[in-house]
Structures are given as C-alpha cells and as structure tokens.
PDB file of C-alpha atoms in Angstrom:
ATOM      1  CA  MET A   1      74.636 126.913 100.602  1.00 57.00           C
ATOM      2  CA  SER A   2      73.825 123.417 101.813  1.00 67.00           C
ATOM      3  CA  LEU A   3      70.728 122.760  99.702  1.00 76.00           C
ATOM      4  CA  THR A   4      70.729 120.040  97.051  1.00 83.00           C
ATOM      5  CA  GLU A   5      70.178 121.164  93.460  1.00 80.00           C
ATOM      6  CA  PRO A   6      66.510 120.005  93.350  1.00 75.00           C
ATOM      7  CA  ASP A   7      65.802 121.556  96.767  1.00 91.00           C
ATOM      8  CA  LEU A   8      67.395 124.848  95.716  1.00 94.00           C
ATOM      9  CA  GLY A   9      65.317 124.955  92.547  1.00 95.00           C
ATOM     10  CA  ALA A  10      62.095 124.119  94.379  1.00 94.00           C
ATOM     11  CA  ARG A  11      62.793 126.799  97.012  1.00 95.00           C
ATOM     12  CA  LEU A  12      63.566 129.482  94.421  1.00 97.00           C
ATOM     13  CA  LEU A  13      60.499 128.658  92.318  1.00 97.00           C
ATOM     14  CA  ALA A  14      58.199 128.649  95.353  1.00 96.00           C
ATOM     15  CA  ARG A  15      59.676 131.922  96.561  1.00 97.00           C
ATOM     16  CA  ALA A  16      59.228 133.576  93.135  1.00 98.00           C
ATOM     17  CA  ARG A  17      55.612 132.388  92.921  1.00 98.00           C
ATOM     18  CA  ALA A  18      54.856 133.560  96.476  1.00 98.00           C
ATOM     19  CA  ALA A  19      56.425 136.956  95.763  1.00 98.00           C
ATOM     20  CA  ILE A  20      54.201 137.487  92.731  1.00 98.00           C
ATOM     21  CA  GLU A  21      51.101 136.295  94.593  1.00 98.00           C
ATOM     22  CA  HIS A  22      51.907 138.793  97.333  1.00 98.00           C
ATOM     23  CA  ALA A  23      52.360 141.595  94.779  1.00 98.00           C
ATOM     24  CA  LEU A  24      48.985 140.689  93.258  1.00 98.00           C
ATOM     25  CA  GLU A  25      47.455 140.702  96.786  1.00 97.00           C
ATOM     26  CA  LEU A  26      46.690 136.980  96.570  1.00 97.00           C
ATOM     27  CA  GLY A  27      48.859 135.833  99.470  1.00 96.00           C
ATOM     28  CA  PRO A  28      51.312 136.762 102.220  1.00 97.00           C
ATOM     29  CA  ALA A  29      54.861 137.938 101.651  1.00 96.00           C
ATOM     30  CA  PRO A  30      57.409 135.123 101.388  1.00 96.00           C
ATOM     31  CA  ALA A  31      58.852 134.183 104.770  1.00 94.00           C
ATOM     32  CA  PRO A  32      62.560 134.789 105.423  1.00 93.00           C
ATOM     33  CA  ASP A  33      64.754 131.899 104.271  1.00 94.00           C
ATOM     34  CA  PRO A  34      68.142 131.682 106.031  1.00 94.00           C
ATOM     35  CA  ASP A  35      69.237 128.942 103.587  1.00 94.00           C
ATOM     36  CA  LEU A  36      69.175 131.569 100.812  1.00 96.00           C
ATOM     37  CA  ALA A  37      71.161 134.247 102.673  1.00 96.00           C
ATOM     38  CA  GLU A  38      74.292 134.291 100.505  1.00 95.00           C
ATOM     39  CA  ARG A  39      74.422 136.768  97.648  1.00 96.00           C
ATOM     40  CA  GLY A  40      73.133 135.601  94.319  1.00 97.00           C
ATOM     41  CA  ALA A  41      72.058 136.912  90.933  1.00 97.00           C
ATOM     42  CA  THR A  42      68.826 135.608  89.435  1.00 98.00           C
ATOM     43  CA  PHE A  43      66.565 136.173  86.471  1.00 98.00           C
ATOM     44  CA  VAL A  44      62.877 135.361  86.739  1.00 98.00           C
ATOM     45  CA  THR A  45      61.123 134.540  83.478  1.00 97.00           C
ATOM     46  CA  LEU A  46      57.353 134.341  83.189  1.00 98.00           C
ATOM     47  CA  THR A  47      55.545 132.639  80.323  1.00 96.00           C
ATOM     48  CA  ARG A  48      51.862 132.428  79.487  1.00 96.00           C
ATOM     49  CA  ASN A  49      50.751 129.728  77.058  1.00 93.00           C
ATOM     50  CA  GLY A  50      54.382 129.267  76.044  1.00 91.00           C
ATOM     51  CA  GLN A  51      54.921 132.963  75.239  1.00 94.00           C
ATOM     52  CA  LEU A  52      57.202 135.329  77.136  1.00 95.00           C
ATOM     53  CA  ARG A  53      55.215 137.445  79.613  1.00 97.00           C
ATOM     54  CA  GLY A  54      58.058 139.037  81.591  1.00 97.00           C
ATOM     55  CA  CYS A  55      61.736 138.599  82.370  1.00 96.00           C
ATOM     56  CA  ILE A  56      63.785 140.689  84.779  1.00 97.00           C
ATOM     57  CA  GLY A  57      66.990 139.907  86.612  1.00 97.00           C
ATOM     58  CA  SER A  58      70.328 140.784  88.118  1.00 97.00           C
ATOM     59  CA  LEU A  59      73.660 140.299  86.372  1.00 96.00           C
ATOM     60  CA  LYS A  60      75.731 140.540  89.548  1.00 95.00           C
ATOM     61  CA  PRO A  61      75.087 139.203  93.040  1.00 96.00           C
ATOM     62  CA  HIS A  62      74.385 142.342  95.087  1.00 96.00           C
ATOM     63  CA  ARG A  63      71.843 141.094  97.662  1.00 97.00           C
ATOM     64  CA  ALA A  64      70.813 137.880  99.382  1.00 97.00           C
ATOM     65  CA  LEU A  65      69.544 135.230  96.989  1.00 97.00           C
ATOM     66  CA  ALA A  66      66.209 135.147  98.860  1.00 97.00           C
ATOM     67  CA  ASP A  67      65.746 138.888  98.310  1.00 98.00           C
ATOM     68  CA  ASP A  68      67.017 138.859  94.729  1.00 98.00           C
ATOM     69  CA  VAL A  69      64.508 136.270  93.532  1.00 98.00           C
ATOM     70  CA  VAL A  70      61.633 138.118  95.273  1.00 98.00           C
ATOM     71  CA  ALA A  71      62.571 141.475  93.747  1.00 98.00           C
ATOM     72  CA  ASN A  72      63.080 140.041  90.264  1.00 98.00           C
ATOM     73  CA  ALA A  73      59.869 137.984  90.347  1.00 98.00           C
ATOM     74  CA  GLN A  74      57.813 141.029  91.265  1.00 98.00           C
ATOM     75  CA  ALA A  75      59.594 143.168  88.672  1.00 98.00           C
ATOM     76  CA  ALA A  76      59.056 140.550  85.937  1.00 98.00           C
ATOM     77  CA  ALA A  77      55.355 140.449  86.779  1.00 98.00           C
ATOM     78  CA  LEU A  78      54.723 144.154  87.211  1.00 98.00           C
ATOM     79  CA  ARG A  79      57.548 146.251  85.756  1.00 97.00           C
ATOM     80  CA  ASP A  80      58.950 144.632  82.614  1.00 96.00           C
ATOM     81  CA  PRO A  81      58.750 147.613  80.217  1.00 94.00           C
ATOM     82  CA  ARG A  82      57.862 145.340  77.285  1.00 93.00           C
ATOM     83  CA  PHE A  83      54.558 144.296  78.877  1.00 96.00           C
ATOM     84  CA  THR A  84      51.642 145.671  80.865  1.00 97.00           C
ATOM     85  CA  ALA A  85      51.539 144.638  84.526  1.00 98.00           C
ATOM     86  CA  LEU A  86      50.398 141.075  85.086  1.00 97.00           C
ATOM     87  CA  THR A  87      46.772 140.782  86.170  1.00 97.00           C
ATOM     88  CA  VAL A  88      45.104 138.475  88.662  1.00 97.00           C
ATOM     89  CA  ASP A  89      43.111 136.972  85.766  1.00 97.00           C
ATOM     90  CA  GLU A  90      46.322 135.988  83.935  1.00 97.00           C
ATOM     91  CA  TRP A  91      48.009 134.518  87.000  1.00 97.00           C
ATOM     92  CA  PRO A  92      46.607 130.936  86.756  1.00 96.00           C
ATOM     93  CA  ASP A  93      48.141 130.593  83.266  1.00 96.00           C
ATOM     94  CA  ILE A  94      51.626 131.820  84.245  1.00 97.00           C
ATOM     95  CA  ARG A  95      54.621 129.495  84.475  1.00 97.00           C
ATOM     96  CA  VAL A  96      57.666 130.629  86.426  1.00 98.00           C
ATOM     97  CA  GLU A  97      61.311 129.944  85.619  1.00 98.00           C
ATOM     98  CA  VAL A  98      64.238 130.973  87.816  1.00 98.00           C
ATOM     99  CA  SER A  99      67.784 131.201  86.474  1.00 97.00           C
ATOM    100  CA  LEU A 100      70.705 131.431  88.899  1.00 97.00           C
ATOM    101  CA  LEU A 101      73.626 133.126  87.186  1.00 97.00           C
ATOM    102  CA  GLY A 102      77.241 132.153  87.638  1.00 97.00           C
ATOM    103  CA  ARG A 103      80.115 134.594  87.424  1.00 96.00           C
ATOM    104  CA  ALA A 104      80.506 136.425  84.121  1.00 97.00           C
ATOM    105  CA  GLU A 105      83.853 136.193  82.320  1.00 97.00           C
ATOM    106  CA  PHE A 106      84.963 138.600  79.592  1.00 97.00           C
ATOM    107  CA  LEU A 107      85.956 137.020  76.288  1.00 98.00           C
ATOM    108  CA  ASP A 108      89.443 137.701  75.003  1.00 96.00           C
ATOM    109  CA  ALA A 109      88.343 138.858  71.568  1.00 94.00           C
ATOM    110  CA  ARG A 110      89.222 141.845  69.411  1.00 92.00           C
ATOM    111  CA  SER A 111      86.711 141.346  66.619  1.00 96.00           C
ATOM    112  CA  GLU A 112      83.153 140.231  66.111  1.00 97.00           C
ATOM    113  CA  ALA A 113      84.407 137.103  64.336  1.00 97.00           C
ATOM    114  CA  GLU A 114      86.535 136.205  67.386  1.00 97.00           C
ATOM    115  CA  VAL A 115      83.534 136.688  69.684  1.00 98.00           C
ATOM    116  CA  ILE A 116      81.305 134.533  67.482  1.00 97.00           C
ATOM    117  CA  ALA A 117      83.949 131.791  67.382  1.00 97.00           C
ATOM    118  CA  GLN A 118      84.052 131.659  71.200  1.00 97.00           C
ATOM    119  CA  LEU A 119      80.298 131.590  71.880  1.00 98.00           C
ATOM    120  CA  ARG A 120      78.857 128.244  72.956  1.00 97.00           C
ATOM    121  CA  PRO A 121      75.275 127.963  71.675  1.00 97.00           C
ATOM    122  CA  GLY A 122      72.886 126.576  74.260  1.00 96.00           C
ATOM    123  CA  GLU A 123      75.383 127.037  77.097  1.00 97.00           C
ATOM    124  CA  ASP A 124      76.416 130.679  77.390  1.00 97.00           C
ATOM    125  CA  GLY A 125      74.454 133.576  78.713  1.00 98.00           C
ATOM    126  CA  VAL A 126      75.924 136.597  76.921  1.00 98.00           C
ATOM    127  CA  ILE A 127      76.342 140.236  77.936  1.00 98.00           C
ATOM    128  CA  PHE A 128      77.130 142.802  75.224  1.00 98.00           C
ATOM    129  CA  PHE A 129      78.748 146.065  76.382  1.00 97.00           C
ATOM    130  CA  ASN A 130      79.330 149.193  74.318  1.00 96.00           C
ATOM    131  CA  GLY A 131      80.020 152.119  76.627  1.00 93.00           C
ATOM    132  CA  CYS A 132      76.782 152.798  78.527  1.00 93.00           C
ATOM    133  CA  GLN A 133      74.796 150.476  76.274  1.00 94.00           C
ATOM    134  CA  GLN A 134      74.434 146.881  77.383  1.00 95.00           C
ATOM    135  CA  ALA A 135      72.114 143.952  76.877  1.00 96.00           C
ATOM    136  CA  THR A 136      72.012 140.317  77.885  1.00 97.00           C
ATOM    137  CA  PHE A 137      70.404 137.119  76.730  1.00 97.00           C
ATOM    138  CA  LEU A 138      70.091 134.088  78.978  1.00 97.00           C
ATOM    139  CA  PRO A 139      71.280 130.781  77.497  1.00 97.00           C
ATOM    140  CA  GLN A 140      67.625 129.834  76.979  1.00 95.00           C
ATOM    141  CA  VAL A 141      67.463 132.366  74.101  1.00 96.00           C
ATOM    142  CA  TRP A 142      69.702 130.085  72.023  1.00 97.00           C
ATOM    143  CA  ALA A 143      66.577 127.938  71.453  1.00 95.00           C
ATOM    144  CA  GLN A 144      65.112 130.769  69.330  1.00 95.00           C
ATOM    145  CA  LEU A 145      68.435 132.021  67.917  1.00 97.00           C
ATOM    146  CA  PRO A 146      70.744 128.997  67.497  1.00 97.00           C
ATOM    147  CA  ASP A 147      73.172 130.689  65.090  1.00 97.00           C
ATOM    148  CA  PRO A 148      75.839 132.701  66.987  1.00 98.00           C
ATOM    149  CA  ARG A 149      75.839 135.439  64.325  1.00 97.00           C
ATOM    150  CA  ASP A 150      72.042 135.900  64.616  1.00 97.00           C
ATOM    151  CA  PHE A 151      72.211 135.673  68.408  1.00 98.00           C
ATOM    152  CA  LEU A 152      74.795 138.464  68.591  1.00 98.00           C
ATOM    153  CA  ALA A 153      72.909 140.605  66.034  1.00 97.00           C
ATOM    154  CA  GLU A 154      69.707 140.414  68.104  1.00 97.00           C
ATOM    155  CA  LEU A 155      71.655 141.175  71.281  1.00 97.00           C
ATOM    156  CA  LYS A 156      73.038 144.323  69.636  1.00 97.00           C
ATOM    157  CA  LYS A 157      69.511 145.344  68.643  1.00 96.00           C
ATOM    158  CA  LYS A 158      68.399 144.810  72.242  1.00 95.00           C
ATOM    159  CA  ALA A 159      71.205 147.181  73.304  1.00 96.00           C
ATOM    160  CA  GLY A 160      69.794 149.815  70.913  1.00 95.00           C
ATOM    161  CA  LEU A 161      72.382 149.331  68.173  1.00 97.00           C
ATOM    162  CA  SER A 162      72.170 148.197  64.581  1.00 97.00           C
ATOM    163  CA  PRO A 163      72.674 144.451  64.045  1.00 97.00           C
ATOM    164  CA  ASP A 164      75.881 145.062  62.066  1.00 96.00           C
ATOM    165  CA  TYR A 165      77.405 147.449  64.625  1.00 97.00           C
ATOM    166  CA  TRP A 166      80.954 146.806  65.816  1.00 96.00           C
ATOM    167  CA  SER A 167      83.564 148.967  67.510  1.00 95.00           C
ATOM    168  CA  SER A 168      86.881 148.490  69.276  1.00 94.00           C
ATOM    169  CA  ALA A 169      85.037 149.624  72.434  1.00 94.00           C
ATOM    170  CA  VAL A 170      82.738 146.551  72.406  1.00 97.00           C
ATOM    171  CA  MET A 171      83.229 144.002  75.172  1.00 97.00           C
ATOM    172  CA  VAL A 172      81.416 140.691  75.508  1.00 98.00           C
ATOM    173  CA  ALA A 173      81.131 138.507  78.588  1.00 98.00           C
ATOM    174  CA  THR A 174      79.580 135.084  79.041  1.00 98.00           C
ATOM    175  CA  TYR A 175      78.099 133.428  82.107  1.00 98.00           C
ATOM    176  CA  PRO A 176      76.705 130.019  83.061  1.00 97.00           C
ATOM    177  CA  VAL A 177      73.166 129.523  84.336  1.00 97.00           C
ATOM    178  CA  ARG A 178      71.457 126.923  86.486  1.00 96.00           C
ATOM    179  CA  LYS A 179      67.724 127.053  85.814  1.00 95.00           C
ATOM    180  CA  TRP A 180      64.524 125.574  87.109  1.00 96.00           C
ATOM    181  CA  ARG A 181      61.087 125.752  85.503  1.00 95.00           C
ATOM    182  CA  GLU A 182      57.791 124.949  87.176  1.00 94.00           C
ATOM    183  CA  ASP A 183      56.888 122.458  84.452  1.00 80.00           C
ATOM    184  CA  ASP A 184      60.044 120.500  85.364  1.00 58.00           C
ATOM    185  CA  ALA A 185      59.378 120.469  89.117  1.00 47.00           C
TER     186      ALA A 185
END
C-alpha cells in the first residue's frame, strides 16, 4: 500500500461514512478503490454524543481492505446485536472511527497471572479464546478499563464466562491497531 498514514486514515474514514450513508439510502455506494485492494482487517466503531453506538470488525484479513471497511461500517450501523439499527435521524450525530488491525500473536502464558503480566495497557488489542468461546477488546477499551485484571475479567464476561474463569484450555492473543477518528481528521 503506497498511501501515507494520514491519507490511509482519511480514505478509510470516508469509505466507512459513505458505506453507512449508502445503507441508510442517503448516498451512492462507495466507489472501488484500487489503493485499498490488499487484504486487511478493520473494526468500525460508531459513537453518538461520546457513547458507543456500534462496533463490528474482522480479526483476520480475509478480504480487500476496501471491502472490509465497507462491510464492517454497515454492520456496525445496522447489525450490532447490542443496539437497534441506526436511523437516519441519528446519523448527523454519529462519529466514525476505523481501526486497522495488525497481526495477532499468541502470548506464551500458562496462567492468568502470566497473561496479566504480559498485557500492555493502552497498546494491546486482546483476544480471549476458550474453545468455541472468544471475545476481543480493541486497545481503545483500556481507557475505560486501565487495570489489566479488570480488562481481562470484562473480556471473559464478553465471551460469556464468569470474570474469575480460568482453564488450561484458555489462550490469549494480542494485536496492534492503527486507528483514525473523524474528530482527529
């Protein structure tokens, strides 16, 4: 990808916004973008008046970056199971954030204490795996949960487990994120 960091962020944000406008029947579908043809994994986060309004994404790059951000933007707006579908009336108050995920790496840890010791608050996105159960938090969640023990407990709850759950089957991976928010553009 030959785009500069600010250009990449501006392109992804514009594409996410256009995708949602198209889904809300407020504008045309985003045009193809050959500069975003390589595979990428994104999360699109929507906020309204500073509160979460939707967040959906991909943990692995499985489609072109241009397509991934469109699909995740529309899903965050219309299909996040925690919220009702976004309405046209809400749209003017929505702020869009796009996170581009780097490659996830499994932690070499055999206990919860070893996992907690390796987490880097404010830096790591974290994926918690326990068999078929999994959950992730983007690094941005550290702002609400700065203590690694609390962060991991809430991640376990998100995966449908009790906050004190631990098993030898648990695996934890971390990933870096590059993010852009409309307010920063």
